[in-house]
Amino acid sequence: MDPDTLYERWRQSRSQFEPATNFADEIVQSISSVESVEPQVAGRTRLPSALRAAVCAAAVVAVVAHVVELLTLFSATPLAN
């Protein structure tokens, strides 16, 4: 039996299930509960601007240090052709 026929048989057997009658209501309720909590959480976890700038500056310094280290690795290696 070819793979397409097997897949179609599997898809048909999986699609015979009906969702619960209150499925959509539960989804809407869960989304609305998340939306009501999200602004409170976002306000508490936001970092101050100075701290964010310091973290970004440290990341830039780390990247530059790694690039310099990589370039010195290649420049210190003698090329033997």
XYZ file of C-alpha atoms in Angstrom:
81
model
C 0.000 0.000 0.000
C 1.458 3.365 -0.942
C 2.161 6.045 1.703
C -0.551 8.397 0.431
C -3.253 5.792 0.967
C -1.939 5.002 4.443
C -1.855 8.677 5.328
C -5.388 9.258 4.077
C -6.670 6.276 6.059
C -4.917 7.569 9.195
C -6.229 11.121 8.629
C -9.793 9.892 8.203
C -9.597 7.823 11.379
C -8.235 10.814 13.334
C -10.814 13.275 12.016
C -13.827 11.322 13.246
C -13.686 12.891 16.718
C -15.936 15.809 17.621
C -14.773 18.476 20.083
C -16.661 19.009 23.318
C -19.703 21.290 23.135
C -18.139 23.913 25.416
C -14.674 23.717 23.823
C -14.804 27.187 22.247
C -16.131 28.763 25.460
C -13.261 27.263 27.446
C -10.712 28.605 24.960
C -12.199 32.116 25.032
C -12.302 32.057 28.825
C -8.666 30.952 29.087
C -7.557 33.661 26.643
C -9.435 36.364 28.512
C -7.931 35.235 31.824
C -4.423 35.411 30.343
C -5.064 38.878 28.914
C -6.232 40.161 32.294
C -3.072 38.890 34.026
C -0.532 39.875 31.379
C -0.358 43.675 31.998
C 0.237 43.159 35.711
C 3.049 40.689 35.093
C 4.637 42.818 32.375
C 4.713 45.837 34.666
C 6.510 43.949 37.428
C 9.120 42.189 35.314
C 10.231 45.095 33.151
C 13.842 46.072 33.801
C 14.857 49.709 34.275
C 16.352 51.387 31.220
C 19.803 51.784 32.778
C 19.965 48.100 33.662
C 18.881 47.066 30.165
C 21.546 49.365 28.658
C 24.203 47.872 30.947
C 23.241 44.311 29.995
C 23.338 45.189 26.284
C 26.723 46.909 26.680
C 28.116 43.848 28.472
C 26.842 41.623 25.671
C 28.492 43.838 23.041
C 31.805 43.757 24.948
C 31.608 39.952 25.191
C 30.950 39.604 21.450
C 33.814 41.946 20.558
C 36.145 40.018 22.886
C 35.205 36.734 21.224
C 35.740 38.166 17.744
C 39.145 39.542 18.736
C 40.072 36.185 20.268
C 39.026 34.412 17.064
C 41.053 36.797 14.896
C 44.166 36.408 17.064
C 43.809 32.645 16.834
C 44.034 32.829 13.046
C 46.784 35.435 13.001
C 48.996 33.519 15.473
C 48.810 30.312 13.461
C 51.580 29.986 10.871
C 50.282 29.207 7.430
C 51.989 26.196 5.896
C 51.023 25.851 2.260
